[in-house]
């Protein structure tokens, strides 16, 4: 345990009083990957979909409240291939005044740590380099990581009725409600079982096991899903022919 803590990569992101990113350390860049590009100067709320901003604001408010429990100052964030623990802490203005920060403005530190380390692959001989045009197949998703409360819940993909793009993230709709997922829709499309999950629209993926009917209205097709409220999921024109063949329509 002690050895693991000594070798843990700890990221640090500094925010000014207006929730704007002031700086981040190299470990935060490594942990965030592609999401680190262009972060400096960006407003934190602009990086999250509207449905998730209230939770972020609660985290930041707790960071400045000495009486808030540690759980209120922490949240879990699911990223491709990893889960991060984010802990927030308000710094006194005099103790943290990075160059360019507003005078007298408190700074909030976001501390990032990886909660789940991927299992190390056994040593093996290096494989032959594949052709440049060939990309490795995406790892299939056995569970869908979604946020619930202060933690991550692993949903059975079969319980997902449909998935909806939410900015750079995804909302997973089930018969029991909607859940926030930190993975983009494009990655979920590549990693979910294509026998059940099909992209009907650039903003939607449906689970065919929950599709009850296909209807047409104003010349456009839509799936009617077997879920409370019978939600209708649009089918874009450029995907309609492929879906017709798939369903023998």
Short mmCIF file of C-alpha atoms in Angstrom, two decimals:
data_model
loop_
_atom_site.label_atom_id
_atom_site.label_comp_id
_atom_site.label_asym_id
_atom_site.label_seq_id
_atom_site.Cartn_x
_atom_site.Cartn_y
_atom_site.Cartn_z
CA UNK A 1 0.00 0.00 0.00
CA UNK A 2 2.80 2.41 0.96
CA UNK A 3 4.66 1.64 -2.27
CA UNK A 4 1.49 2.27 -4.30
CA UNK A 5 0.96 5.66 -2.65
CA UNK A 6 4.55 6.67 -3.31
CA UNK A 7 4.11 5.91 -6.99
CA UNK A 8 0.63 7.41 -7.41
CA UNK A 9 0.35 10.15 -10.04
CA UNK A 10 -1.41 13.14 -8.42
CA UNK A 11 -2.81 15.81 -10.72
CA UNK A 12 -3.42 19.39 -9.66
CA UNK A 13 -5.74 21.90 -11.35
CA UNK A 14 -6.04 25.48 -10.01
CA UNK A 15 -9.23 27.53 -10.46
CA UNK A 16 -9.77 31.23 -9.80
CA UNK A 17 -12.83 32.64 -8.07
CA UNK A 18 -14.72 32.76 -11.38
CA UNK A 19 -14.21 28.97 -11.88
CA UNK A 20 -11.65 29.60 -14.63
CA UNK A 21 -8.69 27.20 -14.99
CA UNK A 22 -5.46 28.99 -14.04
CA UNK A 23 -2.95 26.15 -14.33
CA UNK A 24 -2.52 22.39 -14.22
CA UNK A 25 0.50 20.25 -13.51
CA UNK A 26 1.97 17.59 -15.86
CA UNK A 27 0.34 14.78 -13.88
CA UNK A 28 -3.11 16.34 -14.49
CA UNK A 29 -2.34 16.48 -18.22
CA UNK A 30 -1.44 12.79 -18.19
CA UNK A 31 -4.54 11.80 -16.21
CA UNK A 32 -6.95 13.88 -18.31
CA UNK A 33 -5.43 12.92 -21.68
CA UNK A 34 -7.09 14.64 -24.64
CA UNK A 35 -9.43 16.54 -22.28
CA UNK A 36 -6.42 18.57 -21.00
CA UNK A 37 -6.01 20.38 -24.34
CA UNK A 38 -7.14 24.00 -24.09
CA UNK A 39 -8.09 23.80 -20.40
CA UNK A 40 -6.06 26.80 -19.23
CA UNK A 41 -8.29 29.86 -19.40
CA UNK A 42 -11.49 27.80 -19.84
CA UNK A 43 -14.42 28.09 -17.43
CA UNK A 44 -14.98 24.86 -15.55
CA UNK A 45 -18.75 24.86 -16.10
CA UNK A 46 -18.25 25.09 -19.89
CA UNK A 47 -16.45 21.72 -19.74
CA UNK A 48 -19.50 19.92 -18.35
CA UNK A 49 -23.00 19.38 -19.77
CA UNK A 50 -25.80 21.41 -18.15
CA UNK A 51 -27.14 18.31 -16.41
CA UNK A 52 -23.85 17.91 -14.53
CA UNK A 53 -23.02 21.51 -13.60
CA UNK A 54 -25.08 21.61 -10.41
CA UNK A 55 -23.09 18.70 -8.99
CA UNK A 56 -19.81 20.45 -9.86
CA UNK A 57 -21.00 23.64 -8.16
CA UNK A 58 -21.89 21.69 -5.00
CA UNK A 59 -18.39 20.21 -4.99
CA UNK A 60 -16.78 23.67 -5.30
CA UNK A 61 -19.05 25.15 -2.63
CA UNK A 62 -18.11 22.36 -0.22
CA UNK A 63 -14.41 23.02 -0.92
CA UNK A 64 -14.71 26.40 0.82
CA UNK A 65 -16.78 25.12 3.76
CA UNK A 66 -14.59 23.87 6.65
CA UNK A 67 -17.59 22.04 8.11
CA UNK A 68 -18.34 20.09 4.93
CA UNK A 69 -17.58 16.35 5.16
CA UNK A 70 -14.78 14.92 3.04
CA UNK A 71 -17.32 13.07 0.88
CA UNK A 72 -18.94 16.39 -0.14
CA UNK A 73 -15.57 17.67 -1.34
CA UNK A 74 -15.00 14.60 -3.53
CA UNK A 75 -16.52 13.15 -6.66
CA UNK A 76 -15.83 10.31 -9.06
CA UNK A 77 -15.31 10.96 -12.77
CA UNK A 78 -15.37 8.16 -15.35
CA UNK A 79 -12.95 8.61 -18.24
CA UNK A 80 -12.06 6.17 -21.03
CA UNK A 81 -10.14 3.31 -19.43
CA UNK A 82 -9.98 4.83 -15.94
CA UNK A 83 -11.92 6.32 -13.04
CA UNK A 84 -10.61 9.45 -11.32
CA UNK A 85 -11.23 10.66 -7.78
CA UNK A 86 -11.47 14.47 -7.74
CA UNK A 87 -11.01 16.25 -4.40
CA UNK A 88 -11.54 20.00 -4.09
CA UNK A 89 -9.91 22.34 -1.58
CA UNK A 90 -10.14 26.13 -1.27
CA UNK A 91 -6.83 27.92 -0.75
CA UNK A 92 -6.41 31.21 1.14
CA UNK A 93 -5.80 34.12 -1.30
CA UNK A 94 -2.51 35.03 0.35
CA UNK A 95 -1.28 31.45 0.19
CA UNK A 96 -2.17 30.91 -3.46
CA UNK A 97 -1.85 33.80 -5.83
CA UNK A 98 -0.53 32.45 -9.15
CA UNK A 99 0.68 34.96 -11.68
CA UNK A 100 -2.31 36.45 -13.50
CA UNK A 101 -4.93 35.52 -10.88
CA UNK A 102 -7.28 38.31 -9.73
CA UNK A 103 -5.96 40.16 -6.68
CA UNK A 104 -7.56 38.95 -3.47
CA UNK A 105 -9.45 36.21 -5.27
CA UNK A 106 -9.50 32.81 -3.57
CA UNK A 107 -8.06 29.90 -5.51
CA UNK A 108 -9.56 26.40 -5.53
CA UNK A 109 -7.34 23.38 -6.02
CA UNK A 110 -8.71 20.24 -7.70
CA UNK A 111 -6.64 17.18 -6.81
CA UNK A 112 -6.92 14.28 -9.27
CA UNK A 113 -6.04 10.68 -8.46
CA UNK A 114 -6.69 7.51 -10.37
CA UNK A 115 -9.06 5.23 -8.46
CA UNK A 116 -8.66 2.14 -10.61
CA UNK A 117 -5.35 1.16 -12.11
CA UNK A 118 -5.56 -1.00 -15.24
CA UNK A 119 -4.07 -4.44 -14.74
CA UNK A 120 -0.50 -4.66 -15.97
CA UNK A 121 -0.10 -6.81 -19.07
CA UNK A 122 2.37 -9.71 -18.73
CA UNK A 123 5.68 -9.18 -20.51
CA UNK A 124 5.67 -10.45 -24.07
CA UNK A 125 7.67 -10.16 -27.23
CA UNK A 126 6.81 -6.98 -29.14
CA UNK A 127 4.29 -7.75 -31.91
CA UNK A 128 4.94 -6.87 -35.49
CA UNK A 129 3.87 -3.32 -36.29
CA UNK A 130 0.43 -3.28 -37.98
CA UNK A 131 -0.10 -1.28 -41.14
CA UNK A 132 -0.66 2.41 -40.48
CA UNK A 133 -4.29 2.19 -41.62
CA UNK A 134 -5.13 -0.65 -39.19
CA UNK A 135 -6.37 0.39 -35.74
CA UNK A 136 -6.70 -2.04 -32.81
CA UNK A 137 -10.25 -3.08 -31.97
CA UNK A 138 -11.80 -1.26 -29.02
CA UNK A 139 -12.06 -3.23 -25.77
CA UNK A 140 -15.68 -4.43 -25.37
CA UNK A 141 -17.62 -2.90 -22.49
CA UNK A 142 -18.90 -5.51 -20.03
CA UNK A 143 -20.38 -2.81 -17.76
CA UNK A 144 -21.49 0.78 -18.27
CA UNK A 145 -19.85 3.15 -15.73
CA UNK A 146 -22.38 5.79 -14.66
CA UNK A 147 -22.47 8.25 -11.78
CA UNK A 148 -24.94 7.93 -8.93
CA UNK A 149 -24.63 10.01 -5.80
CA UNK A 150 -20.95 10.35 -4.92
CA UNK A 151 -19.85 7.14 -6.64
CA UNK A 152 -19.75 5.10 -9.82
CA UNK A 153 -22.39 2.45 -10.52
CA UNK A 154 -21.66 -0.29 -13.04
CA UNK A 155 -24.80 -0.90 -15.10
CA UNK A 156 -25.48 -4.00 -17.11
CA UNK A 157 -25.54 -2.78 -20.75
CA UNK A 158 -28.70 -4.84 -21.28
CA UNK A 159 -30.52 -2.44 -18.92
CA UNK A 160 -29.78 0.56 -21.16
CA UNK A 161 -32.84 1.42 -23.26
CA UNK A 162 -31.05 4.11 -25.28
CA UNK A 163 -28.06 6.42 -25.02
CA UNK A 164 -28.10 10.14 -25.79
CA UNK A 165 -25.15 12.43 -26.49
CA UNK A 166 -24.73 15.18 -23.89
CA UNK A 167 -21.90 17.39 -25.11
CA UNK A 168 -18.68 15.36 -24.78
CA UNK A 169 -20.48 12.94 -22.46
CA UNK A 170 -23.50 10.62 -22.58
CA UNK A 171 -26.81 10.19 -20.77
CA UNK A 172 -27.78 6.54 -20.34
CA UNK A 173 -31.57 6.08 -20.21
CA UNK A 174 -32.94 3.02 -18.41
CA UNK A 175 -36.38 1.97 -17.21
CA UNK A 176 -35.34 3.26 -13.76
CA UNK A 177 -34.20 6.70 -14.90
CA UNK A 178 -31.34 8.55 -16.61
CA UNK A 179 -27.68 8.39 -15.57
CA UNK A 180 -24.60 10.45 -16.44
CA UNK A 181 -21.74 8.60 -18.17
CA UNK A 182 -18.35 10.21 -18.69
CA UNK A 183 -17.67 8.36 -21.97
CA UNK A 184 -18.50 9.98 -25.33
CA UNK A 185 -21.19 8.43 -27.52
CA UNK A 186 -18.64 7.56 -30.24
CA UNK A 187 -16.60 5.44 -27.83
CA UNK A 188 -19.69 3.68 -26.51
CA UNK A 189 -20.72 2.87 -30.08
CA UNK A 190 -17.31 1.24 -30.69
CA UNK A 191 -17.32 -0.75 -27.44
CA UNK A 192 -20.92 -1.94 -26.99
CA UNK A 193 -22.21 -5.15 -28.58
CA UNK A 194 -23.19 -4.19 -32.17
CA UNK A 195 -25.74 -7.02 -32.25
CA UNK A 196 -27.88 -5.08 -29.76
CA UNK A 197 -26.73 -1.45 -29.92
CA UNK A 198 -27.09 0.55 -33.14
CA UNK A 199 -26.44 4.20 -33.91
CA UNK A 200 -29.69 5.64 -35.26
CA UNK A 201 -28.64 9.27 -35.26
CA UNK A 202 -25.47 11.19 -34.49
CA UNK A 203 -26.93 11.93 -31.07
CA UNK A 204 -28.50 8.53 -30.23
CA UNK A 205 -27.78 4.82 -29.84
CA UNK A 206 -30.66 2.43 -29.21
CA UNK A 207 -30.68 -1.01 -27.63
CA UNK A 208 -32.69 -3.05 -30.12
CA UNK A 209 -33.75 -5.42 -27.34
CA UNK A 210 -35.90 -2.58 -25.97
CA UNK A 211 -37.27 -1.39 -29.34
CA UNK A 212 -41.03 -1.90 -29.50
CA UNK A 213 -41.91 -0.43 -32.91
CA UNK A 214 -40.75 1.71 -35.81
CA UNK A 215 -43.02 4.61 -36.74
CA UNK A 216 -42.96 7.21 -39.49
CA UNK A 217 -44.09 10.77 -39.00
CA UNK A 218 -43.63 13.63 -41.47
CA UNK A 219 -41.49 11.37 -43.62
CA UNK A 220 -39.07 10.56 -40.78
CA UNK A 221 -38.62 7.23 -39.02
CA UNK A 222 -38.29 6.79 -35.26
CA UNK A 223 -37.91 3.88 -32.87
CA UNK A 224 -40.55 3.62 -30.15
CA UNK A 225 -38.82 2.23 -27.08
CA UNK A 226 -40.31 -0.07 -24.45
CA UNK A 227 -39.78 2.28 -21.52
CA UNK A 228 -41.91 4.63 -19.39
CA UNK A 229 -43.41 7.30 -21.65
CA UNK A 230 -42.64 5.24 -24.80
CA UNK A 231 -39.77 7.57 -25.88
CA UNK A 232 -39.30 8.05 -29.64
CA UNK A 233 -35.70 7.94 -30.86
CA UNK A 234 -35.09 9.58 -34.27
CA UNK A 235 -33.53 7.76 -37.20
CA UNK A 236 -31.46 9.97 -39.48
CA UNK A 237 -31.98 9.63 -43.24
CA UNK A 238 -28.42 8.52 -43.89
CA UNK A 239 -28.82 5.59 -41.47
CA UNK A 240 -32.35 4.56 -42.42
CA UNK A 241 -31.44 2.16 -45.27
CA UNK A 242 -28.88 0.25 -43.18
CA UNK A 243 -31.39 -0.12 -40.34
CA UNK A 244 -34.08 -1.36 -42.71
CA UNK A 245 -31.77 -4.12 -43.92
CA UNK A 246 -30.76 -4.92 -40.37
CA UNK A 247 -34.38 -5.35 -39.30
CA UNK A 248 -35.60 -6.89 -42.60
CA UNK A 249 -38.09 -4.05 -43.11
#
